[in-house]
Short mmCIF file of C-alpha atoms in Angstrom, two decimals:
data_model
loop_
_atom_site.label_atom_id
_atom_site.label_comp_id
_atom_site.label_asym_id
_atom_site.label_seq_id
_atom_site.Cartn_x
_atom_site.Cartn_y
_atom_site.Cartn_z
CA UNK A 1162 10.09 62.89 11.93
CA UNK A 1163 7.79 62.43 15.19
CA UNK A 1164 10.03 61.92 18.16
CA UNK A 1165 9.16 58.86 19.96
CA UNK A 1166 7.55 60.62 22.71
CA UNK A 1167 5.29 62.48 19.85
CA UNK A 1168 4.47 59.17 18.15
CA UNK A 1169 3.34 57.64 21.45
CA UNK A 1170 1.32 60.59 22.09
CA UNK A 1171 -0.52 60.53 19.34
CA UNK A 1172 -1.20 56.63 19.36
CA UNK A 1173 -2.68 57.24 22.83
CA UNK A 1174 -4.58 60.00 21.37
CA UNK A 1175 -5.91 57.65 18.69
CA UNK A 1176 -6.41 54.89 21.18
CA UNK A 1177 -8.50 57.20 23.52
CA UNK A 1178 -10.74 58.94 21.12
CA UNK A 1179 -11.75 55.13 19.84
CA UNK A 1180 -12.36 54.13 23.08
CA UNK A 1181 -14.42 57.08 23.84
CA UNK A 1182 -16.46 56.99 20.33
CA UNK A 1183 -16.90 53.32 21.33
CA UNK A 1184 -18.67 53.87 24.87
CA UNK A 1185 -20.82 56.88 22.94
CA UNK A 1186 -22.64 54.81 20.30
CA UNK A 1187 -23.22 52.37 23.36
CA UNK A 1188 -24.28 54.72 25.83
CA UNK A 1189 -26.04 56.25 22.83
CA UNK A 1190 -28.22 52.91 21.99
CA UNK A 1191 -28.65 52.33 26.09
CA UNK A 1192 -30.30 55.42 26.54
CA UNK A 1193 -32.88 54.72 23.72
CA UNK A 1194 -32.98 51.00 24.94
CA UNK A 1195 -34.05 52.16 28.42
CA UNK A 1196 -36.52 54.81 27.36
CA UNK A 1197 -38.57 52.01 25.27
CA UNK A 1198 -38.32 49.39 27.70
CA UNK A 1199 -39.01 50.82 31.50
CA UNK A 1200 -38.44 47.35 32.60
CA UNK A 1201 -34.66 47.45 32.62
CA UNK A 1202 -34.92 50.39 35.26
CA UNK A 1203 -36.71 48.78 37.11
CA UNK A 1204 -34.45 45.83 37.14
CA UNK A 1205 -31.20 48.00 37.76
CA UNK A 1206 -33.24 49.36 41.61
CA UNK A 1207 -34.26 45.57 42.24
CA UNK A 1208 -30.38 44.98 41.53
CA UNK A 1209 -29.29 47.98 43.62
CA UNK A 1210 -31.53 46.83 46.76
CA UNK A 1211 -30.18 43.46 45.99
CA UNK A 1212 -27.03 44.43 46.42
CA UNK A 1213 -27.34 46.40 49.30
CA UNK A 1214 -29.42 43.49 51.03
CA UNK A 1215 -26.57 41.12 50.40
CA UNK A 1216 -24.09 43.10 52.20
CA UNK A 1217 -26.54 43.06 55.49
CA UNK A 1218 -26.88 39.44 55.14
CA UNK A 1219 -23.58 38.60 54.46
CA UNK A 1220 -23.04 40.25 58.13
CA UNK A 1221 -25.83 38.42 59.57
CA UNK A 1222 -24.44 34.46 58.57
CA UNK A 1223 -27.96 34.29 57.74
CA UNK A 1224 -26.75 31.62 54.61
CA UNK A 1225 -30.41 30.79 53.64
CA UNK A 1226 -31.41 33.85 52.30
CA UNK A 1227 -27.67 34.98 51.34
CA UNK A 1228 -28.31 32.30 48.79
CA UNK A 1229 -31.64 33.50 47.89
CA UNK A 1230 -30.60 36.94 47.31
CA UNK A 1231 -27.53 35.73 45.36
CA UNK A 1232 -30.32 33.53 43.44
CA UNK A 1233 -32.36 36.89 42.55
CA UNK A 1234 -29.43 38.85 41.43
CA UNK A 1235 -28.28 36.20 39.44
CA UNK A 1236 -31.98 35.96 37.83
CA UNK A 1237 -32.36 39.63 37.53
CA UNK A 1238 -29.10 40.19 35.87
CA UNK A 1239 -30.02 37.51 32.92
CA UNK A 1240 -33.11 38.75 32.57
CA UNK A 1241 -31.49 42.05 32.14
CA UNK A 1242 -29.46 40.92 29.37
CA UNK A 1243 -32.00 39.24 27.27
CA UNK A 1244 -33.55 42.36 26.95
CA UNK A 1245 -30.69 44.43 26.36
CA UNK A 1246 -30.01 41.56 23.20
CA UNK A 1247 -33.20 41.86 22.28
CA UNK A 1248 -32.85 45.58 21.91
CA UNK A 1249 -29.82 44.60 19.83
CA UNK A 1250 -27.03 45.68 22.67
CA UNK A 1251 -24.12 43.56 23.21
CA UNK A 1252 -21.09 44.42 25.42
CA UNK A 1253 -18.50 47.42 23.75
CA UNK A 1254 -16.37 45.48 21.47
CA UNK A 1255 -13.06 46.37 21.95
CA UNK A 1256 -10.15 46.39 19.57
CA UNK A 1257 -7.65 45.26 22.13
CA UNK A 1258 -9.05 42.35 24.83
CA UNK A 1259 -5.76 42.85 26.75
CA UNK A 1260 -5.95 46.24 27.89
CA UNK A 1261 -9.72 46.68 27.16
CA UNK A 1262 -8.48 50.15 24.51
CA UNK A 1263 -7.37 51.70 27.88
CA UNK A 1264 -3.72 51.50 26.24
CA UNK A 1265 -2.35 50.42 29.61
CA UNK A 1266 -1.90 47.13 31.53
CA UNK A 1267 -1.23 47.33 35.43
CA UNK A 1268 0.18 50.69 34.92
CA UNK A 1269 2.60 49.55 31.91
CA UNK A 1270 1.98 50.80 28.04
CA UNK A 1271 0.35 47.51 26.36
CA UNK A 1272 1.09 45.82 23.58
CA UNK A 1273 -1.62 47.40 20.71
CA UNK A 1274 -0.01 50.99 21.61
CA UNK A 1275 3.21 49.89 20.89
CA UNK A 1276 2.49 48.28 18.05
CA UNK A 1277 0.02 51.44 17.25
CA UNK A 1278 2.80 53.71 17.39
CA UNK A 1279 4.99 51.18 15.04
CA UNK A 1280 2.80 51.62 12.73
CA UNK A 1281 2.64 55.27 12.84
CA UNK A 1282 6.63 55.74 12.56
CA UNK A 1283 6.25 53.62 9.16
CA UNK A 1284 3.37 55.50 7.55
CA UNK A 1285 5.45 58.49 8.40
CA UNK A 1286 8.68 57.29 6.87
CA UNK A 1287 6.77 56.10 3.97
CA UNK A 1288 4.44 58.90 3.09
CA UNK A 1289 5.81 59.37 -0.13
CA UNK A 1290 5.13 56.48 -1.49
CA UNK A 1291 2.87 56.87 -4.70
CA UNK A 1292 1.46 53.39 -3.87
CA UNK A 1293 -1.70 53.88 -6.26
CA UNK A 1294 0.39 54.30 -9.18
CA UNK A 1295 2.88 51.93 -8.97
CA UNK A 1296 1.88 48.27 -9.16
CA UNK A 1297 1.83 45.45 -10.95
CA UNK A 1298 -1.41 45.31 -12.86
CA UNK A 1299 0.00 48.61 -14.55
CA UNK A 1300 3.68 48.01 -14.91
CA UNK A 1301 3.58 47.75 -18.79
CA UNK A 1302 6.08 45.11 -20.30
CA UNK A 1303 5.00 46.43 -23.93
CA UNK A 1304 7.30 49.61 -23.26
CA UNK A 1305 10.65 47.14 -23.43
CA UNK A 1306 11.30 46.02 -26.74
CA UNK A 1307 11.42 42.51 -28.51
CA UNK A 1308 14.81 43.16 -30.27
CA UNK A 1309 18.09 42.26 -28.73
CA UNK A 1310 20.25 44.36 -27.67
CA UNK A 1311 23.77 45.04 -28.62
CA UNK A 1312 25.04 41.59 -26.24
CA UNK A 1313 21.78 39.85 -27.71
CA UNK A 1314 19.57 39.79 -24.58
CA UNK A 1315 15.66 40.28 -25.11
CA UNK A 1316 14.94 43.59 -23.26
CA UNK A 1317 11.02 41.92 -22.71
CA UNK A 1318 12.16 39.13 -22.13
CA UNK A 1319 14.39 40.14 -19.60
CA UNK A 1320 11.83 42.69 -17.80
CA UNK A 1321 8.79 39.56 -17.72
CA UNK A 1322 11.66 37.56 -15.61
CA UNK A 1323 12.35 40.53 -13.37
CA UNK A 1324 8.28 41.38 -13.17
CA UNK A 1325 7.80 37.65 -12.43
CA UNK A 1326 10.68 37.75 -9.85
CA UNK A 1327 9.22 40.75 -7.92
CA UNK A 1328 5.43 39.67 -8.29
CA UNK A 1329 6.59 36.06 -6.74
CA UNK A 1330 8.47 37.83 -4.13
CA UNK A 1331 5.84 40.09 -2.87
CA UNK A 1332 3.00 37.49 -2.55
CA UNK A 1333 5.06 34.96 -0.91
CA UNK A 1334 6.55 37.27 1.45
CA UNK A 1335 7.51 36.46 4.80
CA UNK A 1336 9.80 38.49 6.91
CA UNK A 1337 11.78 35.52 8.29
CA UNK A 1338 12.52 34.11 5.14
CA UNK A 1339 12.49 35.72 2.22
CA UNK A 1340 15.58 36.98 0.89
CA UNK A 1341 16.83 40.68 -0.63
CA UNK A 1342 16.77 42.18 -3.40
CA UNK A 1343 19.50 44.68 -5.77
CA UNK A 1344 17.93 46.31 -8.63
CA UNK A 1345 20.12 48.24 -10.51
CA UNK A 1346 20.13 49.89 -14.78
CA UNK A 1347 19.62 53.55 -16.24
CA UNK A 1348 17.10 55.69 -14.91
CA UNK A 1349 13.17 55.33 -16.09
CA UNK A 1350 13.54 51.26 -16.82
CA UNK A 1351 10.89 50.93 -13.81
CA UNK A 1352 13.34 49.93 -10.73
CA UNK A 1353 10.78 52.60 -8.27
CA UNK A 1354 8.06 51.04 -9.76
CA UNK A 1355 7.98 47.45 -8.89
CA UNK A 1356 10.17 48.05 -5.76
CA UNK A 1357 6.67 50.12 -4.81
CA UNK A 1358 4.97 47.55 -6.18
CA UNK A 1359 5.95 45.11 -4.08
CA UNK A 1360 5.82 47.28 -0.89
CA UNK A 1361 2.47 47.37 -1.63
CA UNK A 1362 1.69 44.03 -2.19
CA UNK A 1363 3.48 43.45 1.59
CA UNK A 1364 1.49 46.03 3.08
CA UNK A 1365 -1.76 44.51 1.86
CA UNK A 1366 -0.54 41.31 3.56
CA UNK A 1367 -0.25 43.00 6.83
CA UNK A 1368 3.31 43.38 6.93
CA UNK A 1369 4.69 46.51 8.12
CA UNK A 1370 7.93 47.93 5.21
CA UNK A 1371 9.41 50.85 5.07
CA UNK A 1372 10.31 53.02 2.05
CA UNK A 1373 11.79 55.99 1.01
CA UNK A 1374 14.88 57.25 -0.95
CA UNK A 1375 18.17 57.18 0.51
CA UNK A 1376 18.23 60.93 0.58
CA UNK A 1377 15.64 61.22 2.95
CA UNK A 1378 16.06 57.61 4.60
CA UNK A 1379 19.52 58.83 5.71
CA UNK A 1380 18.52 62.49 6.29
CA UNK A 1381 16.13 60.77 8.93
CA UNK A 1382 19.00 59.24 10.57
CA UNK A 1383 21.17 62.63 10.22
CA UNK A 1384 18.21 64.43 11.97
CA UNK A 1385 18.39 62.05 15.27
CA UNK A 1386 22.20 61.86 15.40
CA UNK A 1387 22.85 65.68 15.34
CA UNK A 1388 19.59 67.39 14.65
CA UNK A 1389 18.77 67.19 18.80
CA UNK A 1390 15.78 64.14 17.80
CA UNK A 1391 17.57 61.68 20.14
CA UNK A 1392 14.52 60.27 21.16
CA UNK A 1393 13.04 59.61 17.93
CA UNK A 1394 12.71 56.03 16.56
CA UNK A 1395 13.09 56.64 12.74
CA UNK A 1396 16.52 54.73 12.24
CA UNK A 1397 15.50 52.06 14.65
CA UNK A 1398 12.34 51.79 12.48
CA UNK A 1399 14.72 51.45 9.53
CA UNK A 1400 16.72 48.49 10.96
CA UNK A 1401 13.71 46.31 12.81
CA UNK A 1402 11.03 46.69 10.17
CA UNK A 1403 9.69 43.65 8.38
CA UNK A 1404 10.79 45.42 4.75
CA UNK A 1405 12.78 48.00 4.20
CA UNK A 1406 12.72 49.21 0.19
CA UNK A 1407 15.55 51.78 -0.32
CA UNK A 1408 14.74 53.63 -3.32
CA UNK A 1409 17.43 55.39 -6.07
CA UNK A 1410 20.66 54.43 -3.64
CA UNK A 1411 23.38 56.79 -5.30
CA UNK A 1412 21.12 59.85 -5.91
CA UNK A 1413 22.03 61.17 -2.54
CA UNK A 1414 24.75 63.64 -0.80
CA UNK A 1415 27.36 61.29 0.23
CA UNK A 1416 28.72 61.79 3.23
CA UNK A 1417 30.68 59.52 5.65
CA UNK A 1418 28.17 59.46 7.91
CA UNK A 1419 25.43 58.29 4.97
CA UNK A 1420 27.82 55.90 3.76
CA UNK A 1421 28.22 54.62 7.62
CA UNK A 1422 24.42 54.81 7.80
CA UNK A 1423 23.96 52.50 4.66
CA UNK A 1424 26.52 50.06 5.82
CA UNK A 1425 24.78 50.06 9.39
CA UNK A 1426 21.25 49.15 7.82
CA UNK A 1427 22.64 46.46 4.89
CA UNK A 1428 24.56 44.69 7.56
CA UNK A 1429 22.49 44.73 10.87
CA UNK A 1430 19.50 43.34 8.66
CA UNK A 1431 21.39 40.99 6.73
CA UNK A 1432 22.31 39.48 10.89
CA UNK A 1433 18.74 39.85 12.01
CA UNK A 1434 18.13 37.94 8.25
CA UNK A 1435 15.17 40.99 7.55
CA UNK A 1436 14.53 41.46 4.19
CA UNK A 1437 15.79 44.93 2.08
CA UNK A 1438 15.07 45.98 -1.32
CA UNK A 1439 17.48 48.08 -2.60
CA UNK A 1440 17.43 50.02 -6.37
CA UNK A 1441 20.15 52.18 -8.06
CA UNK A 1442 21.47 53.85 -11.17
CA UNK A 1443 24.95 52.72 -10.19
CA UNK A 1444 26.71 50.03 -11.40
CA UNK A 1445 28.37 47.47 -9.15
CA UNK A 1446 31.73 48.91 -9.82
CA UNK A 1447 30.50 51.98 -9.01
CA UNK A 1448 28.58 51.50 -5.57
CA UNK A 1449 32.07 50.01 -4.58
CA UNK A 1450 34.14 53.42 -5.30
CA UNK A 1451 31.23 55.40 -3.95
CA UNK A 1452 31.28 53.73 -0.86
CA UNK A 1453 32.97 50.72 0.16
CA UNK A 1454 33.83 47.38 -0.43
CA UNK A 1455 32.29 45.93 2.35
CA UNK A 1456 29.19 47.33 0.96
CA UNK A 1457 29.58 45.75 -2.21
CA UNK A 1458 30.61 42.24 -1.06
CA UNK A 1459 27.60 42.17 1.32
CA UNK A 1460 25.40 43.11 -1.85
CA UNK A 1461 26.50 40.48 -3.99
CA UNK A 1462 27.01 37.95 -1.07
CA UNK A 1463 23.60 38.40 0.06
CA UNK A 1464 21.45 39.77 -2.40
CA UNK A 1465 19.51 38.25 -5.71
CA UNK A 1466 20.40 41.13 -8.02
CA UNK A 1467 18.69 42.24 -11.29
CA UNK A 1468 20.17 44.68 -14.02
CA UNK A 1469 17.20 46.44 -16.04
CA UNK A 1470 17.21 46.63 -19.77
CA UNK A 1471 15.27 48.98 -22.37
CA UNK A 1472 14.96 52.61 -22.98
CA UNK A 1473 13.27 55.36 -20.71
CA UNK A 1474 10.00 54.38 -20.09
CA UNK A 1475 9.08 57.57 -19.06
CA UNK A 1476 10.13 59.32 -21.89
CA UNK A 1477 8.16 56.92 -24.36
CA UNK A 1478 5.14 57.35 -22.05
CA UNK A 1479 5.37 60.88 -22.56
CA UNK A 1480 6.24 60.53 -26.57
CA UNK A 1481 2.75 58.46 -26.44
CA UNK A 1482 0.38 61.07 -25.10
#
């Protein structure tokens, strides 16, 4: 994980080389502008012993031709930019108006780096997301069977809810309202998939989630407690983002300080009312005597859960090829 110092670094880095690629292509287009039309050089030395005659004049009170010259620079200058248009030159573009891609404002860090370096920390945290083959045009409901199940539920029928749930979820998402999410059956019933799904569908909206599994969500967190990454944001990224999907809860080392970790991220987002996703092989009954009861009532207090039905979808994927 980047330390925050690292992330910032490179997000000025990024900011910098755009700028500088920016004032190139214009400088670039200028150059050729200038060597087709010789009249803008000649306007920039009538501008130059404009300028230089205003500052005499303005020392002389002479307010007559003061206002003249001020007249000619003005016309000079327009004329100047109807050819530059005409050459097809505009003023650079830049991505941020605030800061003009300088990064800084009156000597403070601006806005569009911080939020640069934001979204840096996430697509760290969340490079291992296999976003292109997880979503919803290929989660295939034809792998759950039509036959019920020993308590007579529909395992399709059941699965086209949950796929309706998440698909409904993702494209109305909005970070101040919508809700969490438990997700929780055997192994290969498609929990990772539509939890990636739906992270991104959110992404695509311009939302900024965070996923990973809990393994390497808490060994993130381990890293900057006692790993000497103090100054790294990666658990603050955690708690503050607008999503946070934690993937196969259960599968990791427990520790105290995971379990303290997990606890830490359920509850501060459930008070700051950000949304989480969380999936898991464990039952209820058995996230409360791996961890805590406080977990658990939070989870079923706070989230819409979902228990997945059918067999192991990647098995009969497999059995199919």
């Amino acid at each position: 994980m980047l330390s925050r110092e690292e992330t910032y670094k490179k997000a000025f880095e990024i900011k910098k080389n755009s700028l500088s690629e920016k004032r190139r292509q214009h400088n670039m287009l200028l150059s050729a502008a200038y060597t087709t039309n010789k009249r803008l050089s000649e306007i920039d030395t009538a501008l130059c012993e404009c300028g230089a005659a205003l500052a005499l004049t303005a020392m002389s009170g002479d307010s007559v031709r003061l206002n003249e010259l001020k007249n000619k620079s003005t016309a000079l200058s327009a004329e100047k930019k109807v050819l530059l248009e005409k050459c097809g030159i505009e003023d650079i573009r830049y991505d941020c108006p605030l800061c003009n891609d300088t990064g800084y404002i009156g000597g403070k860090i601006c806005s569009c780096v911080k939020e640069l370096a934001k979204q840096l920390a996430i697509a760290e945290l969340c490079e291992e997301m296999p976003l292109n083959d997880c979503r919803f045009d290929n989660f295939d409901l034809n792998y759950y069977s039509e036959s019920p199940d020993k308590d007579g539920i529909v395992p399709r029928q059941r699965m086209t809810g949950i796929y309706e749930l998440c698909k409904n979820y993702a494209e109305g998402f909005d970070p101040k309202k919508t809700g969490n999410l438990l997700f929780f059956g055997s192994t290969g019933l498609g929990k990772t998939h539509l939890t990636l799904a739906i992270v991104s569908c959110v992404i695509k909206k311009g939302f900024m989630p965070v996923y990973g599994s809990a393994q390497n969500l808490f060994d993130i967190a381990e890293k900057e407690r006692f790993g000497g990454a103090s100054d790294s944001d990666g658990l603050q990224t955690m708690l503050t983002c607008d999503l946070l999907a934690i993937d196969d809860l259960g599968a990791e080392f427990s520790t105290a300080f995971s379990k303290s970790v997990l606890y830490n991220l359920i509850n501060t987002r459930l008070l700051s009312h950000k949304p989480t996703v969380i999936n898991t092989n464990l039952s209820v009954k058995e996230i409360e005597e791996r961890y805590s009861p406080r977990i658990v009532s939070r989870l079923i207090g706070n989230y819409e859960s979902r228990k997945f039905l059918g067999n192991d979808v990647r098995q009969l994927k497999i059995s199919d090829k």
